[in-house]
């Protein structure tokens, strides 16, 4: 899952950036509202973590612009302890949730999972398909009753395809979800992950739609 983190406080930003990467997210970190807006205009992100007090353009302005363009990205805002007013304004201009600083990374993670789940139109916390269960909270994949130890990128590919069962996901969309700008990506990396997943899950679990992308089809 691709995260855009917008936070001008260097210490907090660095902590979140490192923590979220360790949790398997592909994270891009911007420190002002203008850069963040540019990033959102050119790239697909799955979720936005947005501080409100930012240089150049504050978080509320950015959020307002996003929603006026009908951008549906899930947005979690970060606010200061005594800023009830900001929280209310934030939610009213289109934020989906908020965290009050200082907060625990575990809780942020749980709230992000809930937002991602809802934005995928899902109510059940686990993704299930045929003999496979993917549990985002435990970061665990169980196939035919056995836990699979998947590397982070293979896990991420599988999660995106499972969130979109019956829909073809383009290579570009998958790549945008998997890699942040600072990651060097070999052009065949995605094919390699798919190849490894097929070895583990069976060759027909993920189908290639030539020239378009990949799909996990509805259970028969
Ligand atoms: Ca700030």
CSV table of C-alpha atoms and ligand atoms in Angstrom, one decimal:
chain,number,residue,atom,x,y,z
A,1,UNK,CA,0.0,0.0,0.0
A,2,UNK,CA,1.3,3.4,-1.0
A,3,UNK,CA,1.2,6.2,1.7
A,4,UNK,CA,1.7,9.9,1.2
A,5,UNK,CA,2.9,11.3,4.6
A,6,UNK,CA,2.8,15.1,4.9
A,7,UNK,CA,4.4,16.4,8.1
A,8,UNK,CA,6.8,19.3,8.5
A,9,UNK,CA,8.1,18.3,11.9
A,10,UNK,CA,11.3,16.6,11.1
A,11,UNK,CA,11.5,14.4,14.2
A,12,UNK,CA,7.9,13.2,14.0
A,13,UNK,CA,8.1,12.8,10.2
A,14,UNK,CA,11.2,10.7,10.3
A,15,UNK,CA,9.8,8.5,13.0
A,16,UNK,CA,6.5,7.9,11.0
A,17,UNK,CA,8.4,7.5,7.7
A,18,UNK,CA,10.7,4.8,9.2
A,19,UNK,CA,7.9,3.1,11.2
A,20,UNK,CA,5.5,2.9,8.3
A,21,UNK,CA,8.2,1.5,6.0
A,22,UNK,CA,9.0,-1.2,8.5
A,23,UNK,CA,5.3,-2.1,8.6
A,24,UNK,CA,5.5,-2.8,4.8
A,25,UNK,CA,4.0,0.4,3.4
A,26,UNK,CA,5.6,2.2,0.4
A,27,UNK,CA,5.9,5.7,1.9
A,28,UNK,CA,6.7,9.1,0.4
A,29,UNK,CA,7.2,11.9,2.8
A,30,UNK,CA,6.6,15.6,1.9
A,31,UNK,CA,7.2,18.5,4.3
A,32,UNK,CA,5.0,21.2,2.8
A,33,UNK,CA,1.5,21.5,1.4
A,34,UNK,CA,2.6,22.5,-2.1
A,35,UNK,CA,4.8,19.5,-2.7
A,36,UNK,CA,2.1,17.3,-1.3
A,37,UNK,CA,-0.4,18.7,-3.8
A,38,UNK,CA,2.0,18.2,-6.7
A,39,UNK,CA,2.6,14.6,-5.6
A,40,UNK,CA,-1.1,13.9,-5.4
A,41,UNK,CA,-1.7,15.3,-8.9
A,42,UNK,CA,0.8,13.0,-10.6
A,43,UNK,CA,0.7,9.8,-8.6
A,44,UNK,CA,-1.7,7.2,-7.1
A,45,UNK,CA,-1.6,6.9,-3.3
A,46,UNK,CA,-3.8,4.6,-1.3
A,47,UNK,CA,-3.9,6.8,1.8
A,48,UNK,CA,-2.9,10.3,2.9
A,49,UNK,CA,-1.6,11.1,6.4
A,50,UNK,CA,-1.9,14.8,6.6
A,51,UNK,CA,-0.6,17.2,9.3
A,52,UNK,CA,-2.7,20.4,9.3
A,53,UNK,CA,-0.1,23.1,10.2
A,54,UNK,CA,2.2,23.1,7.2
A,55,UNK,CA,4.3,25.6,5.3
A,56,UNK,CA,3.3,27.1,1.9
A,57,UNK,CA,-0.2,25.6,2.1
A,58,UNK,CA,-1.9,24.3,5.2
A,59,UNK,CA,-3.5,20.9,5.4
A,60,UNK,CA,-7.1,22.1,5.5
A,61,UNK,CA,-6.6,24.0,2.2
A,62,UNK,CA,-5.0,21.0,0.6
A,63,UNK,CA,-7.8,18.8,1.8
A,64,UNK,CA,-10.4,21.2,0.5
A,65,UNK,CA,-8.9,21.2,-2.9
A,66,UNK,CA,-8.7,17.4,-3.0
A,67,UNK,CA,-12.3,17.0,-2.2
A,68,UNK,CA,-13.5,19.7,-4.5
A,69,UNK,CA,-11.9,17.7,-7.3
A,70,UNK,CA,-13.7,14.6,-6.0
A,71,UNK,CA,-10.5,12.9,-5.1
A,72,UNK,CA,-11.7,10.0,-2.9
A,73,UNK,CA,-8.4,9.1,-1.2
A,74,UNK,CA,-8.8,8.1,2.5
A,75,UNK,CA,-7.3,11.0,4.6
A,76,UNK,CA,-6.2,10.8,8.2
A,77,UNK,CA,-5.3,14.2,9.7
A,78,UNK,CA,-2.8,14.8,12.5
A,79,UNK,CA,-3.7,17.5,14.9
A,80,UNK,CA,-2.3,19.1,18.1
A,81,UNK,CA,-3.7,18.1,21.5
A,82,UNK,CA,-5.7,21.3,22.2
A,83,UNK,CA,-7.1,21.8,18.7
A,84,UNK,CA,-10.7,20.6,18.9
A,85,UNK,CA,-11.6,23.3,16.4
A,86,UNK,CA,-9.1,21.9,13.8
A,87,UNK,CA,-10.4,18.4,14.2
A,88,UNK,CA,-13.9,19.4,13.6
A,89,UNK,CA,-13.0,21.6,10.6
A,90,UNK,CA,-10.8,18.8,9.2
A,91,UNK,CA,-13.6,16.2,9.4
A,92,UNK,CA,-16.0,18.7,7.9
A,93,UNK,CA,-13.9,19.5,4.9
A,94,UNK,CA,-13.4,15.8,4.1
A,95,UNK,CA,-11.0,14.0,6.5
A,96,UNK,CA,-12.0,10.5,7.3
A,97,UNK,CA,-10.3,10.2,10.7
A,98,UNK,CA,-7.8,12.0,12.9
A,99,UNK,CA,-5.0,11.3,15.4
A,100,UNK,CA,-4.1,13.7,18.2
A,101,UNK,CA,-0.3,14.2,18.7
A,102,UNK,CA,1.5,12.6,20.4
A,103,UNK,CA,0.1,9.2,19.3
A,104,UNK,CA,1.1,5.6,19.2
A,105,UNK,CA,2.2,4.1,15.9
A,106,UNK,CA,0.2,0.9,16.6
A,107,UNK,CA,-3.0,2.9,16.8
A,108,UNK,CA,-2.2,4.9,13.6
A,109,UNK,CA,-1.6,1.6,11.9
A,110,UNK,CA,-5.0,0.2,13.1
A,111,UNK,CA,-6.8,3.3,11.9
A,112,UNK,CA,-5.1,3.1,8.5
A,113,UNK,CA,-6.1,-0.5,8.1
A,114,UNK,CA,-9.7,0.5,8.9
A,115,UNK,CA,-9.7,3.4,6.4
A,116,UNK,CA,-8.1,1.2,3.7
A,117,UNK,CA,-10.7,-1.5,4.4
A,118,UNK,CA,-13.5,0.9,4.0
A,119,UNK,CA,-12.1,2.5,0.9
A,120,UNK,CA,-11.9,-0.9,-0.7
A,121,UNK,CA,-15.6,-1.3,0.1
A,122,UNK,CA,-15.0,-4.1,2.6
A,123,UNK,CA,-16.4,-4.6,6.1
A,124,UNK,CA,-14.7,-7.9,7.0
A,125,UNK,CA,-11.1,-7.4,8.4
A,126,UNK,CA,-9.7,-10.5,6.7
A,127,UNK,CA,-9.5,-11.1,2.9
A,128,UNK,CA,-10.6,-14.6,2.0
A,129,UNK,CA,-10.5,-16.4,-1.4
A,130,UNK,CA,-10.7,-20.1,-2.1
A,131,UNK,CA,-8.2,-21.7,0.4
A,132,UNK,CA,-6.4,-18.5,1.2
A,133,UNK,CA,-6.8,-16.0,4.1
A,134,UNK,CA,-4.9,-12.7,4.3
A,135,UNK,CA,-5.1,-11.0,7.6
A,136,UNK,CA,-3.9,-7.3,7.3
A,137,UNK,CA,-3.8,-6.8,11.1
A,138,UNK,CA,-1.5,-9.8,11.7
A,139,UNK,CA,0.3,-9.3,8.4
A,140,UNK,CA,-0.3,-13.0,7.8
A,141,UNK,CA,-1.2,-15.2,4.9
A,142,UNK,CA,-2.6,-18.7,5.4
A,143,UNK,CA,-2.9,-21.0,2.4
A,144,UNK,CA,-4.5,-24.4,2.7
A,145,UNK,CA,-4.1,-24.2,6.5
A,146,UNK,CA,-0.4,-23.3,6.4
A,147,UNK,CA,1.1,-19.9,7.1
A,148,UNK,CA,3.1,-18.6,4.2
A,149,UNK,CA,6.1,-16.5,4.9
A,150,UNK,CA,5.8,-14.0,2.0
A,151,UNK,CA,8.4,-11.2,1.4
A,152,UNK,CA,6.8,-7.7,1.8
A,153,UNK,CA,6.3,-6.9,-1.9
A,154,UNK,CA,4.8,-10.3,-2.7
A,155,UNK,CA,2.4,-9.8,0.3
A,156,UNK,CA,1.5,-6.3,-1.1
A,157,UNK,CA,0.8,-7.6,-4.6
A,158,UNK,CA,-1.4,-10.3,-3.2
A,159,UNK,CA,-3.3,-7.8,-1.0
A,160,UNK,CA,-4.0,-5.4,-3.9
A,161,UNK,CA,-5.3,-8.2,-6.1
A,162,UNK,CA,-7.4,-9.7,-3.3
A,163,UNK,CA,-8.9,-6.3,-2.6
A,164,UNK,CA,-10.0,-6.2,-6.2
A,165,UNK,CA,-11.2,-9.7,-6.9
A,166,UNK,CA,-12.8,-9.9,-10.4
A,167,UNK,CA,-11.1,-6.7,-11.6
A,168,UNK,CA,-8.0,-6.4,-13.7
A,169,UNK,CA,-5.3,-4.3,-12.1
A,170,UNK,CA,-2.9,-2.7,-14.5
A,171,UNK,CA,0.9,-3.0,-14.1
A,172,UNK,CA,1.2,0.7,-13.6
A,173,UNK,CA,-1.3,0.8,-10.8
A,174,UNK,CA,0.4,-2.1,-9.0
A,175,UNK,CA,3.8,-0.5,-9.4
A,176,UNK,CA,2.5,2.8,-8.0
A,177,UNK,CA,1.0,1.0,-5.0
A,178,UNK,CA,4.2,-1.0,-4.4
A,179,UNK,CA,7.0,1.5,-4.7
A,180,UNK,CA,7.8,4.9,-3.4
A,181,UNK,CA,9.9,7.4,-5.4
A,182,UNK,CA,13.1,6.7,-3.5
A,183,UNK,CA,13.0,3.0,-4.4
A,184,UNK,CA,14.9,1.8,-7.4
A,185,UNK,CA,12.7,-0.6,-9.3
A,186,UNK,CA,14.0,-3.1,-11.9
A,187,UNK,CA,11.5,-3.1,-14.8
A,188,UNK,CA,10.8,-6.8,-14.4
A,189,UNK,CA,10.4,-6.7,-10.6
A,190,UNK,CA,6.6,-7.1,-10.7
A,191,UNK,CA,6.7,-10.1,-13.0
A,192,UNK,CA,9.2,-11.7,-10.7
A,193,UNK,CA,6.9,-11.2,-7.7
A,194,UNK,CA,4.0,-12.6,-9.6
A,195,UNK,CA,6.1,-15.6,-10.7
A,196,UNK,CA,7.0,-16.3,-7.1
A,197,UNK,CA,3.4,-16.0,-5.9
A,198,UNK,CA,2.3,-18.5,-8.6
A,199,UNK,CA,4.9,-21.0,-7.4
A,200,UNK,CA,3.4,-20.7,-3.9
A,201,UNK,CA,-0.3,-20.5,-4.7
A,202,UNK,CA,-0.6,-22.4,-7.9
A,203,UNK,CA,-0.2,-21.2,-11.5
A,204,UNK,CA,-3.8,-20.3,-12.0
A,205,UNK,CA,-4.3,-18.3,-8.8
A,206,UNK,CA,-3.3,-15.0,-10.5
A,207,UNK,CA,-4.2,-14.6,-14.2
A,208,UNK,CA,-2.3,-12.4,-16.6
A,209,UNK,CA,-4.4,-10.4,-19.0
A,210,UNK,CA,-1.9,-9.7,-21.7
A,211,UNK,CA,-1.1,-6.1,-22.3
A,212,UNK,CA,-3.5,-5.0,-19.5
A,213,UNK,CA,-2.5,-6.4,-16.1
A,214,UNK,CA,-3.3,-9.0,-13.6
A,215,UNK,CA,-6.5,-10.4,-12.0
A,216,UNK,CA,-7.7,-12.8,-9.3
A,217,UNK,CA,-11.0,-14.1,-10.6
A,218,UNK,CA,-14.1,-14.7,-8.5
A,219,UNK,CA,-14.2,-18.2,-6.9
A,220,UNK,CA,-16.1,-20.6,-9.0
B,1,LIG,CA1,3.1,21.0,11.5
